[in-house]
PDB file of C-alpha atoms and ligand atoms in Angstrom:
ATOM      1  CA  MET R   1     -38.794 -80.648  33.033  1.00 42.00           C
ATOM      2  CA  VAL R   2     -36.577 -78.864  30.383  1.00 46.00           C
ATOM      3  CA  ASP R   3     -33.013 -81.172  29.612  1.00 46.00           C
ATOM      4  CA  LEU R   4     -30.432 -79.475  31.743  1.00 47.00           C
ATOM      5  CA  SER R   5     -27.674 -81.492  29.826  1.00 48.00           C
ATOM      6  CA  PRO R   6     -24.657 -81.317  29.966  1.00 54.00           C
ATOM      7  CA  SER R   7     -24.359 -79.221  33.665  1.00 64.00           C
ATOM      8  CA  PRO R   8     -22.777 -75.782  33.581  1.00 64.00           C
ATOM      9  CA  PRO R   9     -18.997 -75.948  32.532  1.00 64.00           C
ATOM     10  CA  GLU R  10     -16.325 -76.022  35.142  1.00 63.00           C
ATOM     11  CA  SER R  11     -15.007 -72.883  35.669  1.00 66.00           C
ATOM     12  CA  ALA R  12     -11.911 -71.355  37.820  1.00 84.00           C
ATOM     13  CA  ARG R  13     -14.598 -68.374  38.389  1.00 94.00           C
ATOM     14  CA  PRO R  14     -17.851 -68.558  40.058  1.00 97.00           C
ATOM     15  CA  TYR R  15     -20.636 -68.911  37.868  1.00 98.00           C
ATOM     16  CA  ARG R  16     -22.511 -65.968  36.814  1.00 98.00           C
ATOM     17  CA  GLY R  17     -25.416 -65.917  34.548  1.00 98.00           C
ATOM     18  CA  ARG R  18     -27.938 -63.692  33.280  1.00 98.00           C
ATOM     19  CA  LEU R  19     -31.487 -63.111  32.181  1.00 98.00           C
ATOM     20  CA  ALA R  20     -31.390 -60.166  29.276  1.00 98.00           C
ATOM     21  CA  PRO R  21     -34.679 -59.382  27.729  1.00 98.00           C
ATOM     22  CA  THR R  22     -35.393 -56.381  25.758  1.00 97.00           C
ATOM     23  CA  PRO R  23     -38.639 -54.314  26.832  1.00 98.00           C
ATOM     24  CA  THR R  24     -39.819 -53.686  23.167  1.00 96.00           C
ATOM     25  CA  GLY R  25     -43.141 -55.804  24.312  1.00 96.00           C
ATOM     26  CA  HIS R  26     -44.499 -58.634  26.829  1.00 97.00           C
ATOM     27  CA  LEU R  27     -42.409 -61.799  27.338  1.00 97.00           C
ATOM     28  CA  HIS R  28     -43.743 -64.516  25.678  1.00 95.00           C
ATOM     29  CA  LEU R  29     -43.329 -68.643  26.325  1.00 94.00           C
ATOM     30  CA  GLY R  30     -40.115 -68.415  24.134  1.00 94.00           C
ATOM     31  CA  HIS R  31     -38.726 -66.201  26.699  1.00 96.00           C
ATOM     32  CA  ALA R  32     -39.898 -67.962  29.636  1.00 97.00           C
ATOM     33  CA  LYS R  33     -38.082 -71.116  28.448  1.00 97.00           C
ATOM     34  CA  THR R  34     -34.920 -70.064  27.614  1.00 97.00           C
ATOM     35  CA  PHE R  35     -34.958 -67.762  30.678  1.00 98.00           C
ATOM     36  CA  TRP R  36     -36.311 -71.110  32.830  1.00 98.00           C
ATOM     37  CA  ILE R  37     -32.864 -72.890  31.790  1.00 98.00           C
ATOM     38  CA  ALA R  38     -30.603 -70.069  32.858  1.00 98.00           C
ATOM     39  CA  GLN R  39     -32.100 -70.166  35.961  1.00 98.00           C
ATOM     40  CA  ARG R  40     -31.749 -73.605  36.421  1.00 98.00           C
ATOM     41  CA  ARG R  41     -28.375 -73.622  35.229  1.00 98.00           C
ATOM     42  CA  ALA R  42     -27.303 -70.477  37.705  1.00 98.00           C
ATOM     43  CA  GLU R  43     -28.981 -72.596  40.570  1.00 98.00           C
ATOM     44  CA  GLN R  44     -27.327 -75.622  39.290  1.00 98.00           C
ATOM     45  CA  ALA R  45     -23.832 -74.571  39.655  1.00 98.00           C
ATOM     46  CA  GLY R  46     -24.567 -72.677  43.132  1.00 98.00           C
ATOM     47  CA  GLY R  47     -24.170 -69.377  41.346  1.00 98.00           C
ATOM     48  CA  THR R  48     -26.040 -66.308  40.824  1.00 98.00           C
ATOM     49  CA  LEU R  49     -28.294 -64.973  38.703  1.00 98.00           C
ATOM     50  CA  ILE R  50     -28.324 -61.088  36.813  1.00 98.00           C
ATOM     51  CA  LEU R  51     -31.221 -59.413  35.318  1.00 98.00           C
ATOM     52  CA  ARG R  52     -30.269 -56.786  32.921  1.00 98.00           C
ATOM     53  CA  ILE R  53     -32.355 -54.509  30.758  1.00 98.00           C
ATOM     54  CA  GLU R  54     -31.172 -54.207  27.262  1.00 98.00           C
ATOM     55  CA  ASP R  55     -33.099 -51.182  25.896  1.00 97.00           C
ATOM     56  CA  LEU R  56     -30.895 -49.118  23.570  1.00 96.00           C
ATOM     57  CA  ASP R  57     -33.406 -48.998  20.842  1.00 94.00           C
ATOM     58  CA  ARG R  58     -34.779 -46.202  21.892  1.00 91.00           C
ATOM     59  CA  ASP R  59     -37.660 -46.260  19.399  1.00 93.00           C
ATOM     60  CA  ARG R  60     -38.776 -49.518  20.475  1.00 95.00           C
ATOM     61  CA  CYS R  61     -38.477 -50.028  23.604  1.00 97.00           C
ATOM     62  CA  LYS R  62     -40.995 -48.817  26.484  1.00 97.00           C
ATOM     63  CA  PRO R  63     -40.471 -47.680  29.829  1.00 96.00           C
ATOM     64  CA  GLN R  64     -44.247 -49.737  30.313  1.00 97.00           C
ATOM     65  CA  TYR R  65     -42.522 -53.020  28.930  1.00 97.00           C
ATOM     66  CA  ALA R  66     -39.726 -52.739  31.294  1.00 98.00           C
ATOM     67  CA  ASN R  67     -42.094 -52.622  34.358  1.00 97.00           C
ATOM     68  CA  ASP R  68     -44.073 -55.572  33.322  1.00 98.00           C
ATOM     69  CA  LEU R  69     -41.530 -58.147  32.459  1.00 98.00           C
ATOM     70  CA  LEU R  70     -40.212 -57.441  36.191  1.00 98.00           C
ATOM     71  CA  GLU R  71     -43.969 -58.436  37.042  1.00 98.00           C
ATOM     72  CA  ASP R  72     -44.298 -61.196  34.886  1.00 98.00           C
ATOM     73  CA  LEU R  73     -40.893 -62.860  35.193  1.00 98.00           C
ATOM     74  CA  THR R  74     -41.720 -62.927  39.102  1.00 98.00           C
ATOM     75  CA  TRP R  75     -45.165 -63.949  38.482  1.00 98.00           C
ATOM     76  CA  PHE R  76     -43.437 -67.121  36.725  1.00 98.00           C
ATOM     77  CA  GLY R  77     -41.017 -68.220  39.553  1.00 98.00           C
ATOM     78  CA  PHE R  78     -37.795 -66.376  38.266  1.00 98.00           C
ATOM     79  CA  ARG R  79     -35.274 -64.984  41.130  1.00 98.00           C
ATOM     80  CA  TRP R  80     -32.535 -62.785  40.397  1.00 98.00           C
ATOM     81  CA  GLN R  81     -29.656 -61.703  42.795  1.00 98.00           C
ATOM     82  CA  GLU R  82     -28.653 -58.716  40.853  1.00 98.00           C
ATOM     83  CA  GLY R  83     -30.395 -56.598  39.061  1.00 98.00           C
ATOM     84  CA  PRO R  84     -32.337 -52.977  38.386  1.00 98.00           C
ATOM     85  CA  ASP R  85     -35.256 -53.762  41.197  1.00 97.00           C
ATOM     86  CA  VAL R  86     -32.519 -55.302  43.971  1.00 98.00           C
ATOM     87  CA  GLY R  87     -29.594 -53.823  42.918  1.00 98.00           C
ATOM     88  CA  GLY R  88     -25.792 -55.118  42.737  1.00 98.00           C
ATOM     89  CA  GLU R  89     -21.974 -53.727  42.505  1.00 98.00           C
ATOM     90  CA  ALA R  90     -22.267 -55.011  38.905  1.00 98.00           C
ATOM     91  CA  GLY R  91     -24.918 -51.982  38.221  1.00 98.00           C
ATOM     92  CA  PRO R  92     -26.215 -50.046  36.700  1.00 98.00           C
ATOM     93  CA  TYR R  93     -28.347 -53.084  35.077  1.00 98.00           C
ATOM     94  CA  ILE R  94     -30.110 -50.821  32.990  1.00 98.00           C
ATOM     95  CA  GLN R  95     -28.449 -50.678  29.833  1.00 98.00           C
ATOM     96  CA  GLN R  96     -29.490 -46.787  28.431  1.00 97.00           C
ATOM     97  CA  ALA R  97     -27.674 -45.859  32.121  1.00 98.00           C
ATOM     98  CA  ARG R  98     -24.816 -47.335  30.836  1.00 98.00           C
ATOM     99  CA  ARG R  99     -23.540 -44.814  27.817  1.00 96.00           C
ATOM    100  CA  SER R 100     -20.745 -43.408  29.613  1.00 96.00           C
ATOM    101  CA  PHE R 101     -19.158 -47.045  30.008  1.00 98.00           C
ATOM    102  CA  TYR R 102     -19.460 -48.060  26.513  1.00 98.00           C
ATOM    103  CA  GLN R 103     -17.905 -44.721  25.747  1.00 97.00           C
ATOM    104  CA  HIS R 104     -15.253 -45.868  27.172  1.00 97.00           C
ATOM    105  CA  ILE R 105     -15.264 -49.222  25.424  1.00 98.00           C
ATOM    106  CA  TRP R 106     -15.176 -47.736  22.186  1.00 98.00           C
ATOM    107  CA  ARG R 107     -12.364 -45.835  23.256  1.00 97.00           C
ATOM    108  CA  ARG R 108     -10.042 -48.916  23.608  1.00 97.00           C
ATOM    109  CA  LEU R 109     -11.451 -50.648  20.799  1.00 97.00           C
ATOM    110  CA  SER R 110     -10.129 -47.604  18.695  1.00 96.00           C
ATOM    111  CA  GLN R 111      -6.887 -47.533  19.925  1.00 95.00           C
ATOM    112  CA  THR R 112      -6.670 -51.210  18.709  1.00 95.00           C
ATOM    113  CA  GLY R 113      -6.900 -50.185  15.084  1.00 95.00           C
ATOM    114  CA  ALA R 114      -9.745 -53.001  15.086  1.00 96.00           C
ATOM    115  CA  ILE R 115     -12.734 -50.457  14.439  1.00 97.00           C
ATOM    116  CA  TYR R 116     -13.156 -47.757  11.527  1.00 96.00           C
ATOM    117  CA  PRO R 117     -15.497 -44.967  10.853  1.00 96.00           C
ATOM    118  CA  SER R 118     -18.146 -46.353   8.107  1.00 93.00           C
ATOM    119  CA  PRO R 119     -20.373 -43.996   6.361  1.00 83.00           C
ATOM    120  CA  HIS R 120     -23.524 -45.593   7.101  1.00 61.00           C
ATOM    121  CA  SER R 121     -26.670 -47.080   5.168  1.00 69.00           C
ATOM    122  CA  ARG R 122     -30.625 -47.252   6.583  1.00 62.00           C
ATOM    123  CA  LYS R 123     -30.460 -50.831   6.352  1.00 70.00           C
ATOM    124  CA  ASP R 124     -27.250 -51.468   8.133  1.00 61.00           C
ATOM    125  CA  VAL R 125     -28.126 -49.081  11.235  1.00 50.00           C
ATOM    126  CA  ALA R 126     -31.874 -50.595  11.210  1.00 58.00           C
ATOM    127  CA  LEU R 127     -29.647 -53.857  11.928  1.00 65.00           C
ATOM    128  CA  ALA R 128     -27.199 -52.644  14.204  1.00 58.00           C
ATOM    129  CA  LEU R 129     -30.043 -51.415  16.489  1.00 56.00           C
ATOM    130  CA  SER R 130     -31.187 -54.988  17.985  1.00 65.00           C
ATOM    131  CA  ALA R 131     -29.876 -58.295  18.618  1.00 73.00           C
ATOM    132  CA  PRO R 132     -30.829 -60.108  15.276  1.00 70.00           C
ATOM    133  CA  GLN R 133     -34.053 -62.001  14.548  1.00 63.00           C
ATOM    134  CA  GLU R 134     -34.619 -64.927  12.956  1.00 62.00           C
ATOM    135  CA  GLY R 135     -35.409 -64.609   9.080  1.00 65.00           C
ATOM    136  CA  ASP R 136     -33.244 -61.198   8.943  1.00 66.00           C
ATOM    137  CA  ARG R 137     -30.560 -62.180   6.334  1.00 72.00           C
ATOM    138  CA  GLU R 138     -27.146 -61.263   7.461  1.00 82.00           C
ATOM    139  CA  VAL R 139     -26.060 -58.555   5.305  1.00 78.00           C
ATOM    140  CA  ILE R 140     -21.981 -59.186   4.404  1.00 83.00           C
ATOM    141  CA  PHE R 141     -20.624 -55.850   4.284  1.00 86.00           C
ATOM    142  CA  PRO R 142     -18.364 -55.690   0.708  1.00 84.00           C
ATOM    143  CA  PRO R 143     -14.884 -55.630   1.573  1.00 85.00           C
ATOM    144  CA  LYS R 144     -14.150 -52.800  -1.118  1.00 84.00           C
ATOM    145  CA  LEU R 145     -16.355 -50.168   0.909  1.00 85.00           C
ATOM    146  CA  ARG R 146     -13.526 -50.765   3.788  1.00 90.00           C
ATOM    147  CA  PRO R 147     -11.548 -47.505   3.648  1.00 91.00           C
ATOM    148  CA  ALA R 148      -8.048 -48.445   2.891  1.00 90.00           C
ATOM    149  CA  THR R 149      -6.548 -46.666   5.926  1.00 91.00           C
ATOM    150  CA  TRP R 150      -8.182 -44.801   8.887  1.00 89.00           C
ATOM    151  CA  GLU R 151      -6.721 -43.243  12.442  1.00 83.00           C
ATOM    152  CA  PRO R 152      -8.008 -44.128  15.805  1.00 76.00           C
ATOM    153  CA  ALA R 153     -10.348 -41.165  17.072  1.00 88.00           C
ATOM    154  CA  THR R 154     -10.962 -40.241  20.705  1.00 91.00           C
ATOM    155  CA  GLU R 155     -14.674 -39.195  19.915  1.00 95.00           C
ATOM    156  CA  PRO R 156     -16.919 -41.469  17.872  1.00 96.00           C
ATOM    157  CA  GLY R 157     -18.788 -38.566  15.987  1.00 94.00           C
ATOM    158  CA  ASN R 158     -21.665 -38.789  14.202  1.00 92.00           C
ATOM    159  CA  VAL R 159     -20.878 -42.215  12.149  1.00 93.00           C
ATOM    160  CA  ASN R 160     -21.165 -45.682  12.445  1.00 93.00           C
ATOM    161  CA  TRP R 161     -18.324 -47.756  13.284  1.00 96.00           C
ATOM    162  CA  ARG R 162     -17.580 -50.925  12.073  1.00 96.00           C
ATOM    163  CA  PHE R 163     -15.457 -53.981  13.476  1.00 98.00           C
ATOM    164  CA  ARG R 164     -12.568 -54.945  10.906  1.00 97.00           C
ATOM    165  CA  VAL R 165     -12.642 -59.135  10.454  1.00 98.00           C
ATOM    166  CA  LEU R 166     -10.687 -60.822   8.405  1.00 97.00           C
ATOM    167  CA  ASP R 167     -11.763 -62.419   5.493  1.00 97.00           C
ATOM    168  CA  GLY R 168     -11.636 -66.094   5.545  1.00 98.00           C
ATOM    169  CA  GLU R 169     -10.635 -66.413   9.134  1.00 98.00           C
ATOM    170  CA  THR R 170     -12.928 -69.166  10.991  1.00 98.00           C
ATOM    171  CA  ILE R 171     -14.354 -68.539  14.462  1.00 98.00           C
ATOM    172  CA  THR R 172     -14.897 -72.342  16.002  1.00 98.00           C
ATOM    173  CA  PHE R 173     -16.388 -72.443  19.846  1.00 98.00           C
ATOM    174  CA  THR R 174     -17.695 -75.343  21.695  1.00 98.00           C
ATOM    175  CA  ASP R 175     -21.700 -74.406  22.472  1.00 98.00           C
ATOM    176  CA  GLU R 176     -22.769 -76.215  26.021  1.00 98.00           C
ATOM    177  CA  ASN R 177     -25.705 -77.626  24.053  1.00 98.00           C
ATOM    178  CA  LEU R 178     -25.305 -77.514  20.733  1.00 98.00           C
ATOM    179  CA  GLY R 179     -21.400 -78.497  20.153  1.00 98.00           C
ATOM    180  CA  THR R 180     -19.139 -77.496  17.953  1.00 98.00           C
ATOM    181  CA  GLN R 181     -19.886 -74.264  15.936  1.00 98.00           C
ATOM    182  CA  SER R 182     -18.087 -72.880  13.301  1.00 98.00           C
ATOM    183  CA  PHE R 183     -18.603 -69.352  11.279  1.00 98.00           C
ATOM    184  CA  THR R 184     -16.191 -67.826   8.611  1.00 98.00           C
ATOM    185  CA  ALA R 185     -15.519 -64.252   8.048  1.00 98.00           C
ATOM    186  CA  GLY R 186     -16.379 -62.780   5.032  1.00 94.00           C
ATOM    187  CA  LYS R 187     -18.725 -65.381   4.535  1.00 95.00           C
ATOM    188  CA  ASP R 188     -20.742 -66.050   6.949  1.00 96.00           C
ATOM    189  CA  PHE R 189     -20.656 -62.630   8.656  1.00 96.00           C
ATOM    190  CA  GLY R 190     -18.566 -59.052   7.470  1.00 94.00           C
ATOM    191  CA  ASP R 191     -17.643 -56.335   9.063  1.00 95.00           C
ATOM    192  CA  PHE R 192     -20.269 -55.609  11.458  1.00 95.00           C
ATOM    193  CA  ILE R 193     -21.169 -52.372  13.315  1.00 94.00           C
ATOM    194  CA  VAL R 194     -19.895 -51.721  17.041  1.00 97.00           C
ATOM    195  CA  TRP R 195     -21.016 -48.334  17.460  1.00 96.00           C
ATOM    196  CA  ARG R 196     -24.197 -46.296  15.876  1.00 93.00           C
ATOM    197  CA  ARG R 197     -23.868 -42.853  14.357  1.00 90.00           C
ATOM    198  CA  ASP R 198     -26.818 -42.168  16.978  1.00 91.00           C
ATOM    199  CA  GLY R 199     -24.071 -42.194  20.094  1.00 94.00           C
ATOM    200  CA  PHE R 200     -25.027 -45.509  21.310  1.00 96.00           C
ATOM    201  CA  PRO R 201     -23.150 -49.054  21.007  1.00 97.00           C
ATOM    202  CA  SER R 202     -24.465 -51.887  18.719  1.00 97.00           C
ATOM    203  CA  TYR R 203     -26.022 -54.897  20.485  1.00 97.00           C
ATOM    204  CA  GLU R 204     -22.798 -56.718  19.865  1.00 98.00           C
ATOM    205  CA  LEU R 205     -20.682 -54.440  21.673  1.00 98.00           C
ATOM    206  CA  ALA R 206     -22.718 -53.670  24.773  1.00 98.00           C
ATOM    207  CA  VAL R 207     -23.451 -57.204  25.375  1.00 98.00           C
ATOM    208  CA  VAL R 208     -19.956 -58.009  25.451  1.00 98.00           C
ATOM    209  CA  ALA R 209     -19.231 -54.770  27.639  1.00 98.00           C
ATOM    210  CA  ASP R 210     -22.055 -55.685  29.802  1.00 98.00           C
ATOM    211  CA  ASP R 211     -21.271 -59.664  29.948  1.00 98.00           C
ATOM    212  CA  HIS R 212     -17.824 -58.749  30.914  1.00 98.00           C
ATOM    213  CA  ALA R 213     -18.341 -55.651  33.032  1.00 98.00           C
ATOM    214  CA  MET R 214     -20.855 -58.125  35.426  1.00 98.00           C
ATOM    215  CA  GLU R 215     -18.287 -60.908  35.357  1.00 98.00           C
ATOM    216  CA  ILE R 216     -20.962 -63.388  33.348  1.00 98.00           C
ATOM    217  CA  THR R 217     -19.089 -66.913  33.157  1.00 98.00           C
ATOM    218  CA  GLU R 218     -21.816 -68.317  30.923  1.00 98.00           C
ATOM    219  CA  VAL R 219     -24.218 -66.872  28.369  1.00 98.00           C
ATOM    220  CA  VAL R 220     -27.857 -68.834  27.978  1.00 98.00           C
ATOM    221  CA  ARG R 221     -29.788 -67.397  25.049  1.00 98.00           C
ATOM    222  CA  GLY R 222     -31.657 -68.398  21.939  1.00 97.00           C
ATOM    223  CA  GLU R 223     -30.050 -70.301  19.265  1.00 96.00           C
ATOM    224  CA  ASP R 224     -30.998 -67.163  16.845  1.00 95.00           C
ATOM    225  CA  LEU R 225     -27.705 -65.583  18.184  1.00 97.00           C
ATOM    226  CA  LEU R 226     -25.161 -68.254  17.785  1.00 97.00           C
ATOM    227  CA  LEU R 227     -23.499 -65.999  14.654  1.00 98.00           C
ATOM    228  CA  SER R 228     -23.370 -63.337  16.983  1.00 98.00           C
ATOM    229  CA  SER R 229     -21.663 -65.082  19.517  1.00 98.00           C
ATOM    230  CA  ALA R 230     -18.838 -65.564  17.027  1.00 98.00           C
ATOM    231  CA  LYS R 231     -18.733 -61.860  16.535  1.00 98.00           C
ATOM    232  CA  GLN R 232     -18.546 -61.388  19.833  1.00 98.00           C
ATOM    233  CA  ILE R 233     -15.939 -63.587  20.425  1.00 98.00           C
ATOM    234  CA  LEU R 234     -13.506 -61.512  18.073  1.00 98.00           C
ATOM    235  CA  LEU R 235     -14.491 -58.411  20.477  1.00 98.00           C
ATOM    236  CA  TYR R 236     -13.434 -60.484  23.392  1.00 98.00           C
ATOM    237  CA  ARG R 237     -10.150 -61.487  22.141  1.00 98.00           C
ATOM    238  CA  THR R 238      -9.414 -57.869  20.653  1.00 98.00           C
ATOM    239  CA  LEU R 239     -10.467 -56.558  24.116  1.00 98.00           C
ATOM    240  CA  GLY R 240      -8.276 -59.143  25.878  1.00 98.00           C
ATOM    241  CA  TRP R 241     -10.725 -60.114  27.821  1.00 98.00           C
ATOM    242  CA  GLU R 242     -11.869 -63.861  28.845  1.00 98.00           C
ATOM    243  CA  ILE R 243     -14.828 -65.406  26.650  1.00 98.00           C
ATOM    244  CA  PRO R 244     -17.345 -66.772  28.624  1.00 98.00           C
ATOM    245  CA  ALA R 245     -19.172 -70.270  28.058  1.00 98.00           C
ATOM    246  CA  PHE R 246     -22.167 -69.972  25.830  1.00 98.00           C
ATOM    247  CA  TYR R 247     -25.355 -72.005  25.720  1.00 98.00           C
ATOM    248  CA  HIS R 248     -27.543 -71.366  23.000  1.00 98.00           C
ATOM    249  CA  CYS R 249     -31.247 -72.965  23.578  1.00 97.00           C
ATOM    250  CA  PRO R 250     -33.600 -74.442  20.804  1.00 92.00           C
ATOM    251  CA  LEU R 251     -36.381 -71.660  19.299  1.00 90.00           C
ATOM    252  CA  VAL R 252     -40.093 -71.841  20.901  1.00 87.00           C
ATOM    253  CA  ARG R 253     -42.080 -72.241  17.502  1.00 86.00           C
ATOM    254  CA  ASP R 254     -45.793 -72.095  16.726  1.00 84.00           C
ATOM    255  CA  GLU R 255     -47.728 -74.669  15.103  1.00 82.00           C
ATOM    256  CA  GLU R 256     -46.851 -73.357  11.798  1.00 84.00           C
ATOM    257  CA  GLY R 257     -42.715 -73.682  12.637  1.00 84.00           C
ATOM    258  CA  ARG R 258     -42.821 -70.049  13.350  1.00 87.00           C
ATOM    259  CA  ARG R 259     -40.644 -69.153  15.624  1.00 85.00           C
ATOM    260  CA  LEU R 260     -42.470 -67.010  18.578  1.00 84.00           C
ATOM    261  CA  ALA R 261     -42.811 -63.493  18.350  1.00 79.00           C
ATOM    262  CA  LYS R 262     -43.432 -60.676  20.663  1.00 77.00           C
ATOM    263  CA  ARG R 263     -46.437 -59.742  18.212  1.00 75.00           C
ATOM    264  CA  ASP R 264     -47.775 -63.152  19.351  1.00 77.00           C
ATOM    265  CA  LYS R 265     -49.863 -61.373  21.948  1.00 78.00           C
ATOM    266  CA  SER R 266     -51.933 -64.831  23.071  1.00 75.00           C
ATOM    267  CA  ARG R 267     -48.178 -66.489  24.134  1.00 88.00           C
ATOM    268  CA  SER R 268     -47.473 -63.590  25.954  1.00 95.00           C
ATOM    269  CA  LEU R 269     -46.826 -64.642  29.596  1.00 97.00           C
ATOM    270  CA  ARG R 270     -49.239 -61.408  30.653  1.00 97.00           C
ATOM    271  CA  SER R 271     -52.328 -63.140  28.718  1.00 96.00           C
ATOM    272  CA  LEU R 272     -51.693 -66.650  29.442  1.00 96.00           C
ATOM    273  CA  ARG R 273     -51.815 -65.565  33.103  1.00 97.00           C
ATOM    274  CA  HIS R 274     -55.367 -63.437  32.655  1.00 96.00           C
ATOM    275  CA  ARG R 275     -56.497 -66.824  31.288  1.00 96.00           C
ATOM    276  CA  GLY R 276     -55.962 -68.942  34.447  1.00 97.00           C
ATOM    277  CA  VAL R 277     -52.909 -70.835  33.317  1.00 97.00           C
ATOM    278  CA  SER R 278     -50.543 -70.982  35.856  1.00 98.00           C
ATOM    279  CA  PRO R 279     -46.568 -70.961  35.781  1.00 98.00           C
ATOM    280  CA  GLU R 280     -46.541 -74.857  36.443  1.00 97.00           C
ATOM    281  CA  GLN R 281     -48.865 -75.955  33.571  1.00 96.00           C
ATOM    282  CA  ILE R 282     -46.423 -74.012  30.796  1.00 95.00           C
ATOM    283  CA  ARG R 283     -43.268 -75.381  32.503  1.00 95.00           C
ATOM    284  CA  THR R 284     -45.183 -78.997  32.490  1.00 93.00           C
ATOM    285  CA  GLN R 285     -46.050 -78.483  28.862  1.00 87.00           C
ATOM    286  CA  TRP R 286     -42.345 -78.230  27.928  1.00 87.00           C
ATOM    287  CA  THR R 287     -41.990 -81.864  29.018  1.00 80.00           C
ATOM    288  CA  HIS R 288     -45.228 -82.609  27.513  1.00 72.00           C
ATOM    289  CA  PRO R 289     -45.647 -80.710  24.557  1.00 63.00           C
ATOM    290  CA  ASN R 290     -49.325 -79.491  23.216  1.00 63.00           C
ATOM    291  CA  PRO R 291     -49.692 -75.882  22.210  1.00 58.00           C
ATOM    292  CA  LEU R 292     -51.435 -74.006  24.978  1.00 57.00           C
ATOM    293  CA  LYS R 293     -54.162 -71.847  23.080  1.00 52.00           C
TER     294      LYS R 293
HETATM  295  N1  LIG D   1     -31.796 -58.994  24.675  1.00 68.09           N
HETATM  296  C1  LIG D   1     -31.706 -59.642  23.823  1.00 68.09           C
HETATM  297  C2  LIG D   1     -32.736 -60.278  23.336  1.00 68.09           C
HETATM  298  O1  LIG D   1     -33.833 -59.630  23.765  1.00 68.09           O
HETATM  299  C3  LIG D   1     -30.359 -60.500  24.076  1.00 68.09           C
HETATM  300  C4  LIG D   1     -29.020 -60.612  24.516  1.00 68.09           C
HETATM  301  C5  LIG D   1     -28.436 -61.856  24.308  1.00 68.09           C
HETATM  302  O2  LIG D   1     -29.056 -62.777  25.053  1.00 68.09           O
HETATM  303  O3  LIG D   1     -27.091 -61.764  24.151  1.00 68.09           O
HETATM  304  O4  LIG D   1     -32.973 -60.807  22.192  1.00 68.09           O
END
């Protein structure tokens, strides 16, 4: 079985974890492994597991993939207590249905003066569309492009909004799996997009808003999102919200050492299932690794 130590953190709040897939393709072994750890940690803590569909990238997300992932997760043995198919008090559990909520959070951020309108470049917009992928180089927004002053606004308008970081500030947090992590603003990341000119929040803002609203106490996800956690901590802090615990999981790699991606169709849960591989076989491979062909 997957190593689950250390145990889920003690928290005054009842444990609530989440699976947060993006329906841009079929789920692969990497998702299954991370999600399995998330599910086991929720079970171990006697907590609640939530399924949230992260479909803000309208160009790449497809309703068919959202349907398929429900089926694939169920086949694999995932069970969630709240989600788009079973409901729950913290819904809706599909990000596309939460736009007015995100606008509300944008307004609160704007009132703090921590975010500013920023003319965009295409590349910045593309990067803000989704959770970062391994291999994406972090583009540090040049401080000289910051406006000298800006007014808090009541509507975002058709412009990107960025969170203004304090250059030189180091964000340190303890990851429940990987230990102490530190990232420095201005060096590891710069002013990052929180709102996109097309009227949607960025990944960073949407995830923080949702994890807070859904009362998530521990975020379990792939280690490619470690840097995102540092940015997200800044959003929690600015909004005055309790920061959840983080548990980042190692990425699953192919024989060449590349991280699995949705384009690796042969490693999708769907194709493994169609080839007669069982979930138990997959889980056994996690302790006795031998690539599934
Ligand atoms: N939806 C994101 C992804 O599929 C994960 C976000 C998260 O766990 O914070 O990469």
